[in-house]
């Protein structure tokens, strides 16, 4: 396996990602869309998820495909970013047809960033407009770090952010991940230098420092984040994707497998105070043998672990930050 040309989820043909953020707000929204509707499912392993339209992604539900996915800051307020994306999709005639009605289908998930030091005293919910702006910005190239849904994200010890990564399998199948990392757990080992995801790094995509040589990791759970706020302002939300043709049930299995990437990159993961969620999608670019599903799920977990580390590695400082950036601590 090797990384795709851009090492982004948009190495999968037809996918586009857009970011929009409000820097004083210290929050934002990320939208993934495509040239055509795509098959999607979801799996939740965190104890505190916030979602919209995820029930329709179950394999036994009748909806076959959706038009976009949204990752957003803002907790429950951020779910309104999906409405902004629906506005834009309807304007261009995209959506599920029911007679003369066109209904865009836009599932979404949110993370909690309401206590991160940003200006949250809005008179009108800003996330619908952020959703529209992120959709308008959608492209096959996009920035990582302190952008989009990762703008106000925090991990236990350093700033979180938006990350992405990709892999090309030996048969040419592409797999990618997109994540907004805001976990209760740590992404770096004690000392803030090495990433838990280091064994899975490709090249020097998040510093090339290798694994921490220390043993006994995970026995102490220090957290600057909890000291600054409380244990409830968290969640890692992600999308994994492939161009292999998968059913909704197979996308569900891909989402389940991809959660291993969260466990490899964050310690602890899937806590009662996280809303850890993974969407999985197929653009149905080409048929693959059934035996490939296990490898696709494994590649999705590797991409997600790497994307989480890249999110933290690419984070940049901003006025009023509660936590330092990884790069500031390792200059």
mmCIF file with all atom_site columns, N, CA, C and O in Angstrom, residues 261-301:
data_model
loop_
_atom_site.group_PDB
_atom_site.id
_atom_site.type_symbol
_atom_site.label_atom_id
_atom_site.label_alt_id
_atom_site.label_comp_id
_atom_site.label_asym_id
_atom_site.label_entity_id
_atom_site.label_seq_id
_atom_site.pdbx_PDB_ins_code
_atom_site.Cartn_x
_atom_site.Cartn_y
_atom_site.Cartn_z
_atom_site.occupancy
_atom_site.B_iso_or_equiv
_atom_site.pdbx_formal_charge
_atom_site.auth_seq_id
_atom_site.auth_comp_id
_atom_site.auth_asym_id
_atom_site.auth_atom_id
_atom_site.pdbx_PDB_model_num
ATOM 1   N N  . UNK A 1 261 ? -8.834  2.747   14.128  1.00 0.00 ? 261 UNK A N  1
ATOM 2   C CA . UNK A 1 261 ? -7.899  3.847   13.930  1.00 0.00 ? 261 UNK A CA 1
ATOM 3   C C  . UNK A 1 261 ? -7.972  4.879   15.039  1.00 0.00 ? 261 UNK A C  1
ATOM 4   O O  . UNK A 1 261 ? -6.954  5.464   15.435  1.00 0.00 ? 261 UNK A O  1
ATOM 5   N N  . UNK A 1 262 ? -9.183  5.118   15.563  1.00 0.00 ? 262 UNK A N  1
ATOM 6   C CA . UNK A 1 262 ? -9.319  6.024   16.701  1.00 0.00 ? 262 UNK A CA 1
ATOM 7   C C  . UNK A 1 262 ? -8.618  5.434   17.918  1.00 0.00 ? 262 UNK A C  1
ATOM 8   O O  . UNK A 1 262 ? -7.877  6.121   18.635  1.00 0.00 ? 262 UNK A O  1
ATOM 9   N N  . UNK A 1 263 ? -8.814  4.125   18.139  1.00 0.00 ? 263 UNK A N  1
ATOM 10  C CA . UNK A 1 263 ? -8.170  3.479   19.272  1.00 0.00 ? 263 UNK A CA 1
ATOM 11  C C  . UNK A 1 263 ? -6.659  3.430   19.167  1.00 0.00 ? 263 UNK A C  1
ATOM 12  O O  . UNK A 1 263 ? -5.961  3.423   20.188  1.00 0.00 ? 263 UNK A O  1
ATOM 13  N N  . UNK A 1 264 ? -6.128  3.410   17.963  1.00 0.00 ? 264 UNK A N  1
ATOM 14  C CA . UNK A 1 264 ? -4.680  3.389   17.766  1.00 0.00 ? 264 UNK A CA 1
ATOM 15  C C  . UNK A 1 264 ? -4.043  4.759   17.932  1.00 0.00 ? 264 UNK A C  1
ATOM 16  O O  . UNK A 1 264 ? -2.849  4.863   18.220  1.00 0.00 ? 264 UNK A O  1
ATOM 17  N N  . UNK A 1 265 ? -4.827  5.813   17.728  1.00 0.00 ? 265 UNK A N  1
ATOM 18  C CA . UNK A 1 265 ? -4.272  7.171   17.713  1.00 0.00 ? 265 UNK A CA 1
ATOM 19  C C  . UNK A 1 265 ? -4.590  7.984   18.954  1.00 0.00 ? 265 UNK A C  1
ATOM 20  O O  . UNK A 1 265 ? -3.955  9.020   19.180  1.00 0.00 ? 265 UNK A O  1
ATOM 21  N N  . UNK A 1 266 ? -5.578  7.563   19.749  1.00 0.00 ? 266 UNK A N  1
ATOM 22  C CA . UNK A 1 266 ? -6.046  8.344   20.893  1.00 0.00 ? 266 UNK A CA 1
ATOM 23  C C  . UNK A 1 266 ? -6.128  7.435   22.111  1.00 0.00 ? 266 UNK A C  1
ATOM 24  O O  . UNK A 1 266 ? -6.686  6.335   22.042  1.00 0.00 ? 266 UNK A O  1
ATOM 25  N N  . UNK A 1 267 ? -5.594  7.913   23.243  1.00 0.00 ? 267 UNK A N  1
ATOM 26  C CA . UNK A 1 267 ? -5.635  7.145   24.490  1.00 0.00 ? 267 UNK A CA 1
ATOM 27  C C  . UNK A 1 267 ? -6.136  8.050   25.613  1.00 0.00 ? 267 UNK A C  1
ATOM 28  O O  . UNK A 1 267 ? -5.514  9.069   25.905  1.00 0.00 ? 267 UNK A O  1
ATOM 29  N N  . UNK A 1 268 ? -7.278  7.718   26.272  1.00 0.00 ? 268 UNK A N  1
ATOM 30  C CA . UNK A 1 268 ? -8.208  6.652   25.932  1.00 0.00 ? 268 UNK A CA 1
ATOM 31  C C  . UNK A 1 268 ? -9.144  7.078   24.802  1.00 0.00 ? 268 UNK A C  1
ATOM 32  O O  . UNK A 1 268 ? -9.284  8.273   24.536  1.00 0.00 ? 268 UNK A O  1
ATOM 33  N N  . UNK A 1 269 ? -9.787  6.126   24.174  1.00 0.00 ? 269 UNK A N  1
ATOM 34  C CA . UNK A 1 269 ? -10.744 6.395   23.098  1.00 0.00 ? 269 UNK A CA 1
ATOM 35  C C  . UNK A 1 269 ? -12.124 5.874   23.482  1.00 0.00 ? 269 UNK A C  1
ATOM 36  O O  . UNK A 1 269 ? -12.259 5.044   24.381  1.00 0.00 ? 269 UNK A O  1
ATOM 37  N N  . UNK A 1 270 ? -13.147 6.371   22.783  1.00 0.00 ? 270 UNK A N  1
ATOM 38  C CA . UNK A 1 270 ? -14.515 5.862   22.916  1.00 0.00 ? 270 UNK A CA 1
ATOM 39  C C  . UNK A 1 270 ? -15.022 5.950   24.358  1.00 0.00 ? 270 UNK A C  1
ATOM 40  O O  . UNK A 1 270 ? -15.689 5.042   24.850  1.00 0.00 ? 270 UNK A O  1
ATOM 41  N N  . UNK A 1 271 ? -14.718 7.059   25.019  1.00 0.00 ? 271 UNK A N  1
ATOM 42  C CA . UNK A 1 271 ? -15.127 7.209   26.414  1.00 0.00 ? 271 UNK A CA 1
ATOM 43  C C  . UNK A 1 271 ? -16.597 7.642   26.510  1.00 0.00 ? 271 UNK A C  1
ATOM 44  O O  . UNK A 1 271 ? -17.211 8.040   25.511  1.00 0.00 ? 271 UNK A O  1
ATOM 45  N N  . UNK A 1 272 ? -17.177 7.594   27.725  1.00 0.00 ? 272 UNK A N  1
ATOM 46  C CA . UNK A 1 272 ? -18.551 8.081   27.884  1.00 0.00 ? 272 UNK A CA 1
ATOM 47  C C  . UNK A 1 272 ? -18.719 9.551   27.542  1.00 0.00 ? 272 UNK A C  1
ATOM 48  O O  . UNK A 1 272 ? -19.834 10.001  27.274  1.00 0.00 ? 272 UNK A O  1
ATOM 49  N N  . UNK A 1 273 ? -17.604 10.309  27.550  1.00 0.00 ? 273 UNK A N  1
ATOM 50  C CA . UNK A 1 273 ? -17.680 11.745  27.288  1.00 0.00 ? 273 UNK A CA 1
ATOM 51  C C  . UNK A 1 273 ? -17.275 12.117  25.864  1.00 0.00 ? 273 UNK A C  1
ATOM 52  O O  . UNK A 1 273 ? -17.192 13.296  25.526  1.00 0.00 ? 273 UNK A O  1
ATOM 53  N N  . UNK A 1 274 ? -17.000 11.134  25.030  1.00 0.00 ? 274 UNK A N  1
ATOM 54  C CA . UNK A 1 274 ? -16.736 11.353  23.604  1.00 0.00 ? 274 UNK A CA 1
ATOM 55  C C  . UNK A 1 274 ? -17.969 10.945  22.801  1.00 0.00 ? 274 UNK A C  1
ATOM 56  O O  . UNK A 1 274 ? -18.730 10.061  23.212  1.00 0.00 ? 274 UNK A O  1
ATOM 57  N N  . UNK A 1 275 ? -18.124 11.549  21.647  1.00 0.00 ? 275 UNK A N  1
ATOM 58  C CA . UNK A 1 275 ? -19.194 11.146  20.733  1.00 0.00 ? 275 UNK A CA 1
ATOM 59  C C  . UNK A 1 275 ? -18.640 10.458  19.507  1.00 0.00 ? 275 UNK A C  1
ATOM 60  O O  . UNK A 1 275 ? -19.159 10.645  18.403  1.00 0.00 ? 275 UNK A O  1
ATOM 61  N N  . UNK A 1 276 ? -17.597 9.657   19.682  1.00 0.00 ? 276 UNK A N  1
ATOM 62  C CA . UNK A 1 276 ? -16.844 9.100   18.554  1.00 0.00 ? 276 UNK A CA 1
ATOM 63  C C  . UNK A 1 276 ? -17.757 8.419   17.533  1.00 0.00 ? 276 UNK A C  1
ATOM 64  O O  . UNK A 1 276 ? -18.529 7.512   17.863  1.00 0.00 ? 276 UNK A O  1
ATOM 65  N N  . UNK A 1 277 ? -17.633 8.884   16.290  1.00 0.00 ? 277 UNK A N  1
ATOM 66  C CA . UNK A 1 277 ? -18.511 8.438   15.201  1.00 0.00 ? 277 UNK A CA 1
ATOM 67  C C  . UNK A 1 277 ? -17.716 8.388   13.912  1.00 0.00 ? 277 UNK A C  1
ATOM 68  O O  . UNK A 1 277 ? -16.889 9.264   13.653  1.00 0.00 ? 277 UNK A O  1
ATOM 69  N N  . UNK A 1 278 ? -17.970 7.352   13.096  1.00 0.00 ? 278 UNK A N  1
ATOM 70  C CA . UNK A 1 278 ? -17.345 7.235   11.778  1.00 0.00 ? 278 UNK A CA 1
ATOM 71  C C  . UNK A 1 278 ? -18.422 6.975   10.725  1.00 0.00 ? 278 UNK A C  1
ATOM 72  O O  . UNK A 1 278 ? -19.168 5.994   10.824  1.00 0.00 ? 278 UNK A O  1
ATOM 73  N N  . UNK A 1 279 ? -18.508 7.865   9.742   1.00 0.00 ? 279 UNK A N  1
ATOM 74  C CA . UNK A 1 279 ? -19.265 7.595   8.523   1.00 0.00 ? 279 UNK A CA 1
ATOM 75  C C  . UNK A 1 279 ? -18.360 6.806   7.572   1.00 0.00 ? 279 UNK A C  1
ATOM 76  O O  . UNK A 1 279 ? -17.150 7.056   7.522   1.00 0.00 ? 279 UNK A O  1
ATOM 77  N N  . UNK A 1 280 ? -18.934 5.902   6.806   1.00 0.00 ? 280 UNK A N  1
ATOM 78  C CA . UNK A 1 280 ? -18.179 5.203   5.759   1.00 0.00 ? 280 UNK A CA 1
ATOM 79  C C  . UNK A 1 280 ? -18.963 5.280   4.467   1.00 0.00 ? 280 UNK A C  1
ATOM 80  O O  . UNK A 1 280 ? -20.180 5.065   4.448   1.00 0.00 ? 280 UNK A O  1
ATOM 81  N N  . UNK A 1 281 ? -18.274 5.596   3.369   1.00 0.00 ? 281 UNK A N  1
ATOM 82  C CA . UNK A 1 281 ? -18.963 5.776   2.095   1.00 0.00 ? 281 UNK A CA 1
ATOM 83  C C  . UNK A 1 281 ? -18.232 5.081   0.954   1.00 0.00 ? 281 UNK A C  1
ATOM 84  O O  . UNK A 1 281 ? -17.021 4.863   1.008   1.00 0.00 ? 281 UNK A O  1
ATOM 85  N N  . UNK A 1 282 ? -19.013 4.772   -0.057  1.00 0.00 ? 282 UNK A N  1
ATOM 86  C CA . UNK A 1 282 ? -18.495 4.191   -1.301  1.00 0.00 ? 282 UNK A CA 1
ATOM 87  C C  . UNK A 1 282 ? -18.962 5.032   -2.475  1.00 0.00 ? 282 UNK A C  1
ATOM 88  O O  . UNK A 1 282 ? -20.149 5.341   -2.591  1.00 0.00 ? 282 UNK A O  1
ATOM 89  N N  . UNK A 1 283 ? -18.019 5.385   -3.337  1.00 0.00 ? 283 UNK A N  1
ATOM 90  C CA . UNK A 1 283 ? -18.385 6.085   -4.566  1.00 0.00 ? 283 UNK A CA 1
ATOM 91  C C  . UNK A 1 283 ? -18.683 5.128   -5.707  1.00 0.00 ? 283 UNK A C  1
ATOM 92  O O  . UNK A 1 283 ? -19.007 5.554   -6.809  1.00 0.00 ? 283 UNK A O  1
ATOM 93  N N  . UNK A 1 284 ? -18.545 3.814   -5.441  1.00 0.00 ? 284 UNK A N  1
ATOM 94  C CA . UNK A 1 284 ? -18.889 2.774   -6.416  1.00 0.00 ? 284 UNK A CA 1
ATOM 95  C C  . UNK A 1 284 ? -18.134 2.935   -7.725  1.00 0.00 ? 284 UNK A C  1
ATOM 96  O O  . UNK A 1 284 ? -18.685 2.805   -8.810  1.00 0.00 ? 284 UNK A O  1
ATOM 97  N N  . UNK A 1 285 ? -16.825 3.219   -7.606  1.00 0.00 ? 285 UNK A N  1
ATOM 98  C CA . UNK A 1 285 ? -16.017 3.414   -8.801  1.00 0.00 ? 285 UNK A CA 1
ATOM 99  C C  . UNK A 1 285 ? -15.691 2.133   -9.543  1.00 0.00 ? 285 UNK A C  1
ATOM 100 O O  . UNK A 1 285 ? -15.552 2.140   -10.768 1.00 0.00 ? 285 UNK A O  1
ATOM 101 N N  . UNK A 1 286 ? -15.557 1.028   -8.802  1.00 0.00 ? 286 UNK A N  1
ATOM 102 C CA . UNK A 1 286 ? -15.262 -0.242  -9.458  1.00 0.00 ? 286 UNK A CA 1
ATOM 103 C C  . UNK A 1 286 ? -15.577 -1.405  -8.537  1.00 0.00 ? 286 UNK A C  1
ATOM 104 O O  . UNK A 1 286 ? -15.612 -1.272  -7.317  1.00 0.00 ? 286 UNK A O  1
ATOM 105 N N  . UNK A 1 287 ? -15.844 -2.553  -9.122  1.00 0.00 ? 287 UNK A N  1
ATOM 106 C CA . UNK A 1 287 ? -16.160 -3.765  -8.373  1.00 0.00 ? 287 UNK A CA 1
ATOM 107 C C  . UNK A 1 287 ? -14.893 -4.365  -7.781  1.00 0.00 ? 287 UNK A C  1
ATOM 108 O O  . UNK A 1 287 ? -13.821 -4.299  -8.376  1.00 0.00 ? 287 UNK A O  1
ATOM 109 N N  . UNK A 1 288 ? -15.038 -4.963  -6.599  1.00 0.00 ? 288 UNK A N  1
ATOM 110 C CA . UNK A 1 288 ? -13.933 -5.698  -5.975  1.00 0.00 ? 288 UNK A CA 1
ATOM 111 C C  . UNK A 1 288 ? -14.458 -7.040  -5.481  1.00 0.00 ? 288 UNK A C  1
ATOM 112 O O  . UNK A 1 288 ? -15.665 -7.219  -5.278  1.00 0.00 ? 288 UNK A O  1
ATOM 113 N N  . UNK A 1 289 ? -13.560 -7.981  -5.284  1.00 0.00 ? 289 UNK A N  1
ATOM 114 C CA . UNK A 1 289 ? -13.939 -9.273  -4.733  1.00 0.00 ? 289 UNK A CA 1
ATOM 115 C C  . UNK A 1 289 ? -14.301 -9.127  -3.262  1.00 0.00 ? 289 UNK A C  1
ATOM 116 O O  . UNK A 1 289 ? -13.791 -8.260  -2.560  1.00 0.00 ? 289 UNK A O  1
ATOM 117 N N  . UNK A 1 290 ? -15.187 -10.013 -2.784  1.00 0.00 ? 290 UNK A N  1
ATOM 118 C CA . UNK A 1 290 ? -15.643 -9.948  -1.397  1.00 0.00 ? 290 UNK A CA 1
ATOM 119 C C  . UNK A 1 290 ? -14.489 -10.002 -0.403  1.00 0.00 ? 290 UNK A C  1
ATOM 120 O O  . UNK A 1 290 ? -14.536 -9.363  0.647   1.00 0.00 ? 290 UNK A O  1
ATOM 121 N N  . UNK A 1 291 ? -13.448 -10.745 -0.756  1.00 0.00 ? 291 UNK A N  1
ATOM 122 C CA . UNK A 1 291 ? -12.319 -10.887 0.171   1.00 0.00 ? 291 UNK A CA 1
ATOM 123 C C  . UNK A 1 291 ? -11.595 -9.563  0.403   1.00 0.00 ? 291 UNK A C  1
ATOM 124 O O  . UNK A 1 291 ? -10.844 -9.419  1.368   1.00 0.00 ? 291 UNK A O  1
ATOM 125 N N  . UNK A 1 292 ? -11.821 -8.582  -0.480  1.00 0.00 ? 292 UNK A N  1
ATOM 126 C CA . UNK A 1 292 ? -11.164 -7.280  -0.341  1.00 0.00 ? 292 UNK A CA 1
ATOM 127 C C  . UNK A 1 292 ? -11.762 -6.441  0.783   1.00 0.00 ? 292 UNK A C  1
ATOM 128 O O  . UNK A 1 292 ? -11.133 -5.479  1.248   1.00 0.00 ? 292 UNK A O  1
ATOM 129 N N  . UNK A 1 293 ? -12.975 -6.768  1.239   1.00 0.00 ? 293 UNK A N  1
ATOM 130 C CA . UNK A 1 293 ? -13.627 -5.932  2.238   1.00 0.00 ? 293 UNK A CA 1
ATOM 131 C C  . UNK A 1 293 ? -12.799 -5.839  3.516   1.00 0.00 ? 293 UNK A C  1
ATOM 132 O O  . UNK A 1 293 ? -12.696 -4.772  4.120   1.00 0.00 ? 293 UNK A O  1
ATOM 133 N N  . UNK A 1 294 ? -12.183 -6.951  3.930   1.00 0.00 ? 294 UNK A N  1
ATOM 134 C CA . UNK A 1 294 ? -11.360 -6.924  5.142   1.00 0.00 ? 294 UNK A CA 1
ATOM 135 C C  . UNK A 1 294 ? -10.172 -5.986  4.971   1.00 0.00 ? 294 UNK A C  1
ATOM 136 O O  . UNK A 1 294 ? -9.834  -5.218  5.887   1.00 0.00 ? 294 UNK A O  1
ATOM 137 N N  . UNK A 1 295 ? -9.534  -6.014  3.810   1.00 0.00 ? 295 UNK A N  1
ATOM 138 C CA . UNK A 1 295 ? -8.387  -5.144  3.569   1.00 0.00 ? 295 UNK A CA 1
ATOM 139 C C  . UNK A 1 295 ? -8.815  -3.682  3.489   1.00 0.00 ? 295 UNK A C  1
ATOM 140 O O  . UNK A 1 295 ? -8.107  -2.793  3.984   1.00 0.00 ? 295 UNK A O  1
ATOM 141 N N  . UNK A 1 296 ? -9.973  -3.417  2.901   1.00 0.00 ? 296 UNK A N  1
ATOM 142 C CA . UNK A 1 296 ? -10.473 -2.040  2.818   1.00 0.00 ? 296 UNK A CA 1
ATOM 143 C C  . UNK A 1 296 ? -10.745 -1.497  4.218   1.00 0.00 ? 296 UNK A C  1
ATOM 144 O O  . UNK A 1 296 ? -10.385 -0.354  4.537   1.00 0.00 ? 296 UNK A O  1
ATOM 145 N N  . UNK A 1 297 ? -11.359 -2.304  5.082   1.00 0.00 ? 297 UNK A N  1
ATOM 146 C CA . UNK A 1 297 ? -11.603 -1.871  6.446   1.00 0.00 ? 297 UNK A CA 1
ATOM 147 C C  . UNK A 1 297 ? -10.311 -1.621  7.212   1.00 0.00 ? 297 UNK A C  1
ATOM 148 O O  . UNK A 1 297 ? -10.193 -0.642  7.956   1.00 0.00 ? 297 UNK A O  1
ATOM 149 N N  . UNK A 1 298 ? -9.334  -2.498  7.013   1.00 0.00 ? 298 UNK A N  1
ATOM 150 C CA . UNK A 1 298 ? -8.033  -2.328  7.660   1.00 0.00 ? 298 UNK A CA 1
ATOM 151 C C  . UNK A 1 298 ? -7.362  -1.042  7.174   1.00 0.00 ? 298 UNK A C  1
ATOM 152 O O  . UNK A 1 298 ? -6.844  -0.247  7.980   1.00 0.00 ? 298 UNK A O  1
ATOM 153 N N  . UNK A 1 299 ? -7.386  -0.812  5.862   1.00 0.00 ? 299 UNK A N  1
ATOM 154 C CA . UNK A 1 299 ? -6.784  0.411   5.316   1.00 0.00 ? 299 UNK A CA 1
ATOM 155 C C  . UNK A 1 299 ? -7.496  1.653   5.844   1.00 0.00 ? 299 UNK A C  1
ATOM 156 O O  . UNK A 1 299 ? -6.853  2.671   6.126   1.00 0.00 ? 299 UNK A O  1
ATOM 157 N N  . UNK A 1 300 ? -8.814  1.572   6.006   1.00 0.00 ? 300 UNK A N  1
ATOM 158 C CA . UNK A 1 300 ? -9.565  2.705   6.555   1.00 0.00 ? 300 UNK A CA 1
ATOM 159 C C  . UNK A 1 300 ? -9.115  3.014   7.978   1.00 0.00 ? 300 UNK A C  1
ATOM 160 O O  . UNK A 1 300 ? -8.983  4.187   8.360   1.00 0.00 ? 300 UNK A O  1
ATOM 161 N N  . UNK A 1 301 ? -8.851  1.976   8.770   1.00 0.00 ? 301 UNK A N  1
ATOM 162 C CA . UNK A 1 301 ? -8.391  2.209   10.144  1.00 0.00 ? 301 UNK A CA 1
ATOM 163 C C  . UNK A 1 301 ? -7.006  2.837   10.156  1.00 0.00 ? 301 UNK A C  1
ATOM 164 O O  . UNK A 1 301 ? -6.727  3.724   10.982  1.00 0.00 ? 301 UNK A O  1
#
